[in-house]
Coordinates of C-alpha atoms in Angstrom, one line a residue:
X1 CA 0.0 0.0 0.0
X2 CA 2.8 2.6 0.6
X3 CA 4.3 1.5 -2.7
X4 CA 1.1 2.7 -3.9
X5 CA 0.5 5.8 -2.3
X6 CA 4.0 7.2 -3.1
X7 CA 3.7 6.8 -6.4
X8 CA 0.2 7.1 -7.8
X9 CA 0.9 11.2 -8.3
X10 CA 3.6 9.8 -10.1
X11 CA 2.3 7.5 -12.3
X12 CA -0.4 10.0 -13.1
X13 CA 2.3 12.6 -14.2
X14 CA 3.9 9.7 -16.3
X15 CA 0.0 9.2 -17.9
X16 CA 0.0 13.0 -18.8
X17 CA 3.8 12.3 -20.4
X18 CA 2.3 9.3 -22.4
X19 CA -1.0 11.5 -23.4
X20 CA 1.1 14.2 -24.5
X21 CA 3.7 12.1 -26.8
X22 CA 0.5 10.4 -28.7
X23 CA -0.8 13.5 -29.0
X24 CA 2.5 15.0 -30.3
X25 CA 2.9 12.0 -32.8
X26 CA -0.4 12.8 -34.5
X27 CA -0.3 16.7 -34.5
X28 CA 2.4 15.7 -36.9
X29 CA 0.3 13.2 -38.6
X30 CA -2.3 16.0 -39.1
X31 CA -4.9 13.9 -37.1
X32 CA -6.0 16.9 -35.0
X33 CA -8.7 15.5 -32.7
X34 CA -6.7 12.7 -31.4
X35 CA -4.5 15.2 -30.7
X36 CA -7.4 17.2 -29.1
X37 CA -8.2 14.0 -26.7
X38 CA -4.7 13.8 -25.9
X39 CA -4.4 17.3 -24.5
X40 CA -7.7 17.3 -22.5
X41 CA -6.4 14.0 -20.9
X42 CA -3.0 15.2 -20.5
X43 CA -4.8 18.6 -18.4
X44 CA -6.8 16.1 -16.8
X45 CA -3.4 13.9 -15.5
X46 CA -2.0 17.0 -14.4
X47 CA -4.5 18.0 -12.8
X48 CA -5.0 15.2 -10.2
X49 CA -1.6 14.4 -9.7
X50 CA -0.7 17.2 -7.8
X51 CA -4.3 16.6 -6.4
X52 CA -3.8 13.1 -5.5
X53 CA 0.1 14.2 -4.1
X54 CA -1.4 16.8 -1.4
X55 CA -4.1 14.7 -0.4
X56 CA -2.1 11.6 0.2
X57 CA 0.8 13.6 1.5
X58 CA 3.5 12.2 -1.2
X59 CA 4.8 15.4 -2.5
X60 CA 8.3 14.6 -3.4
X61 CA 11.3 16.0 -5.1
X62 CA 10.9 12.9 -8.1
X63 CA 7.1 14.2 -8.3
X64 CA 8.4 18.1 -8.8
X65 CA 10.8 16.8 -11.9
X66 CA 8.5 14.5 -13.8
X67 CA 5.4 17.2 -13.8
X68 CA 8.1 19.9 -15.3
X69 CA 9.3 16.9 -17.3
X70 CA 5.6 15.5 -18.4
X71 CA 4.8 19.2 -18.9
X72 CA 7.7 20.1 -21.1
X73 CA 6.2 17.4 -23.9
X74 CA 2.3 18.0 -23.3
X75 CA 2.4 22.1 -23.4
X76 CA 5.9 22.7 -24.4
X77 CA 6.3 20.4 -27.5
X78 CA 3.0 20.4 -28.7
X79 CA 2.4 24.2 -29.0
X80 CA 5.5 24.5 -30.7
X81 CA 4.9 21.9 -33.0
X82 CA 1.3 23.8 -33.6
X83 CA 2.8 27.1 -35.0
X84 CA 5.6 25.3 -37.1
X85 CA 2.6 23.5 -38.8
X86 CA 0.6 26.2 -39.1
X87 CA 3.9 28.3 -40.8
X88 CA 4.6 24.8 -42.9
X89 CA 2.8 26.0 -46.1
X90 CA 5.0 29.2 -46.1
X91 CA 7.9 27.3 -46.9
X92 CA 11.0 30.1 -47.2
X93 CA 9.0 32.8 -48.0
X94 CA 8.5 35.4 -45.8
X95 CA 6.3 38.6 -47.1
X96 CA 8.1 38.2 -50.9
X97 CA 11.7 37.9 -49.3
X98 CA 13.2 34.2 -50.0
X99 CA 15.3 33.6 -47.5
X100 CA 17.3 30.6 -47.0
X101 CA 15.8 28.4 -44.5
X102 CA 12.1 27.7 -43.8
X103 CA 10.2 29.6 -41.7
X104 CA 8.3 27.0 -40.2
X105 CA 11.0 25.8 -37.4
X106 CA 10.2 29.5 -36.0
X107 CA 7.6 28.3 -34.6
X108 CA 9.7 25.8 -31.8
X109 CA 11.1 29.7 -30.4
X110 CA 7.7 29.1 -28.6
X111 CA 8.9 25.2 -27.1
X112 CA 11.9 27.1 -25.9
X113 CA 10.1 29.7 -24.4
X114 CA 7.9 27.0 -22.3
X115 CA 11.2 25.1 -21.3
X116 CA 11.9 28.7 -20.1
X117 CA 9.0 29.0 -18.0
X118 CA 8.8 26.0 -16.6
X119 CA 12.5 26.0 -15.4
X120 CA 11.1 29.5 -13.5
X121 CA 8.1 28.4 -12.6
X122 CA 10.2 25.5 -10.4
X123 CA 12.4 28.3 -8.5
X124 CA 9.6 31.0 -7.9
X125 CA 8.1 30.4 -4.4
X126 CA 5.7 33.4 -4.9
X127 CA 3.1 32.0 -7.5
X128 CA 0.7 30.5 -4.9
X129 CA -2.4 32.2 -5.7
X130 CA -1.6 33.5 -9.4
X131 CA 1.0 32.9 -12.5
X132 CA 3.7 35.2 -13.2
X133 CA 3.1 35.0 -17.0
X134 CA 0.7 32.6 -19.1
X135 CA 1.4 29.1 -17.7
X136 CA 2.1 26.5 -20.8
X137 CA -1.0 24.7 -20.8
X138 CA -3.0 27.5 -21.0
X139 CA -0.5 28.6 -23.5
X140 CA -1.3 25.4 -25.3
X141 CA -5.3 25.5 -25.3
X142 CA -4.8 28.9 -27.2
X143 CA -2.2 28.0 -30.3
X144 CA -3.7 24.4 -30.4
X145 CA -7.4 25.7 -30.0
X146 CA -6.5 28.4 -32.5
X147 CA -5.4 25.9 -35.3
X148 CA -7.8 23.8 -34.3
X149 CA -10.7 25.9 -34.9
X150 CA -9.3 27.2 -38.1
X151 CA -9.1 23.9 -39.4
X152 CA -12.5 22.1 -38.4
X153 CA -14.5 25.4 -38.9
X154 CA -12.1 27.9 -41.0
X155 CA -12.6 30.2 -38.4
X156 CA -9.4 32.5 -37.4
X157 CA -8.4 32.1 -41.3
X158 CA -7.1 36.0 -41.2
X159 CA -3.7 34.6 -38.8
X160 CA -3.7 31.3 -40.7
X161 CA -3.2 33.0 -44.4
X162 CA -0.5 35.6 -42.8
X163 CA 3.0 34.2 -42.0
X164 CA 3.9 37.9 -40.5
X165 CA 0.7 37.2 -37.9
X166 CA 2.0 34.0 -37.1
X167 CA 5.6 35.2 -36.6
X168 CA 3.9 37.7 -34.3
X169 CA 1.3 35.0 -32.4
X170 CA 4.7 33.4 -31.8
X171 CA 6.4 36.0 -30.4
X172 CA 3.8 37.2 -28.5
X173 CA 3.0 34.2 -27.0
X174 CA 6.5 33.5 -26.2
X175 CA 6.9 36.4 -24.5
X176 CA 3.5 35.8 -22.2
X177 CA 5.6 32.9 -21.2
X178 CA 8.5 34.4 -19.4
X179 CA 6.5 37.9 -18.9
X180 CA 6.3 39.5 -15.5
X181 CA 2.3 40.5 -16.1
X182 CA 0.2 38.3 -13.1
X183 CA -2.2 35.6 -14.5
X184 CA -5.0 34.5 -12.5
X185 CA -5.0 31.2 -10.2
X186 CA -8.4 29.6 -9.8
X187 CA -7.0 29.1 -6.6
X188 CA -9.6 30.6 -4.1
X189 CA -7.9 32.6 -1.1
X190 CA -10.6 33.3 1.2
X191 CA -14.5 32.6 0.9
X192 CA -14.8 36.8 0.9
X193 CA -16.7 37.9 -2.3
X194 CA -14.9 40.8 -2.5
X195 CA -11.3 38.4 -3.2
X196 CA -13.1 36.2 -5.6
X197 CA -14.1 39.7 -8.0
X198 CA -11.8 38.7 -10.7
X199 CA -12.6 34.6 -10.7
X200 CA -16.3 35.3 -10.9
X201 CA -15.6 37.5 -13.9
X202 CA -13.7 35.1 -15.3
X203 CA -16.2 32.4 -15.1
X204 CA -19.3 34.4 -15.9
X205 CA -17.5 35.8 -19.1
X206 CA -15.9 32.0 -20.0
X207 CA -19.4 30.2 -19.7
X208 CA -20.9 32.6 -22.3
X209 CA -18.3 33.0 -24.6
X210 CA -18.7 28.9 -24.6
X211 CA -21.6 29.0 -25.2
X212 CA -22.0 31.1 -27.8
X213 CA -19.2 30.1 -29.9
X214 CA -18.3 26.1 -28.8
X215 CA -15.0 25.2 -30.7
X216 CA -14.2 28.9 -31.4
X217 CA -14.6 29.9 -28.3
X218 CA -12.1 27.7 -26.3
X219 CA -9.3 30.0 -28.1
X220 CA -11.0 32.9 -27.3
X221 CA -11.8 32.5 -23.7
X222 CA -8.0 32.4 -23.3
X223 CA -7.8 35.8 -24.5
X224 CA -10.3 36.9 -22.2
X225 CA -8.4 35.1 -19.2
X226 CA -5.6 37.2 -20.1
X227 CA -7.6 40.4 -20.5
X228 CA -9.2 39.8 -17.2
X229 CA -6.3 38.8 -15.4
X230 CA -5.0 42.6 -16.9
X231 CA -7.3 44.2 -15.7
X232 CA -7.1 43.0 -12.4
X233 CA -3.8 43.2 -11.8
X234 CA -4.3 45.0 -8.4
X235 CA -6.0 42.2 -7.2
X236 CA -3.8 38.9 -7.8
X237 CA -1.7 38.3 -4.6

């Protein structure tokens, strides 16, 4: 039973590592919704194995590596590999200029970014109750809900068609990464309404823009988790 209980947060993280490789393998492949599956089970392993870890008291220094590890494959590999399919069809040419290698392995600047972050993320003892930056798999449910959406509904074509908004998604996003801006934690402080301002926001805001626009909307609501965690910037502490 011990055996068990020191190493079933473990053996979740290792199920978010596996999740994340399959889903990796058929980004690639261009088989998008098994990709899709992959990533909501990889969120879901990640999830409960810090989860199951507190509540079973197994917290461990092998438990801190393989979740930065897991993570690096499930929301630092796949988002990169995202944006250097999405750039693919733009071979070497970037706005007329031909340049001499393809623009498409720009797109891994964002998987070095997220190795960045998470190698922070391991030495900041602040972010309890927010992020400093956009954490990766958030960072991942908008490039990969972005494509996604563009290519099940042809939504967000406008990006898609432009390698300079692309270059500039990447960037961007990169930048989120390692950024000092907070990021709301749907971690709840204190059972005060006034604390929980921001999270109701959030929430109220998310479940309509859900429902309203479904698959569209997933990318979407990550833009307004990062508007509203702007906005209340006073707040997150």
């Amino acid at each position: 039973m011990d055996f068990i209980k020191n190493n079933l947060a473990n053996a979740l993280t290792l199920a978010n590592l596996f999740a994340g490789c399959v889903g990796a393998i058929h980004l690639i492949l261009g088989d998008y919704q098994t990709t899709a599956i992959c990533l909501v089970l990889s969120s879901v392993f990640d999830f409960f194995d810090g989860f199951v870890a507190r509540a079973l008291k197994s917290n461990s220094n092998l438990g801190l590596q393989l979740d930065s590890l897991a993570d690096m494959v499930s929301f630092g590999l796949i988002p990169g590999l995202v944006m250097y399919k999405a750039l693919e069809p733009f071979g070497s040419d970037l706005s007329g200029l031909h340049l001499p290698f393809e623009i498409k392995y720009f797109g891994l600047v964002v998987t070095t970014f997220s190795c960045l972050r998470l190698a922070i993320f391991n030495l900041d003892e602040e972010q309890r109750y927010y992020f400093k930056g956009l954490n990766t798999p958030t960072n991942t449910v908008l490039l990969f809900g972005l494509y996604y959406a563009f290519k099940e509904t042809g939504a967000f074509s406008f990006l898609f068609d432009s390698e300079l908004l692309l270059i500039l998604l990447t960037i961007i996003t990169s930048w989120l990464l390692i950024s000092p801006v907070k990021m709301m934690a749907m971690k709840f402080k204190s059972k005060q309404l006034k604390d929980n301002y921001p999270k109701i926001v959030l929430l109220a805001g998310g479940i309509a823009i859900l429902a309203l626009f479904q698959i569209v909307g997933i990318p979407m609501l990550v833009i307004y988790y990062i508007f509203v965690s702007m906005i209340f910037q006073g707040q997150l502490k």
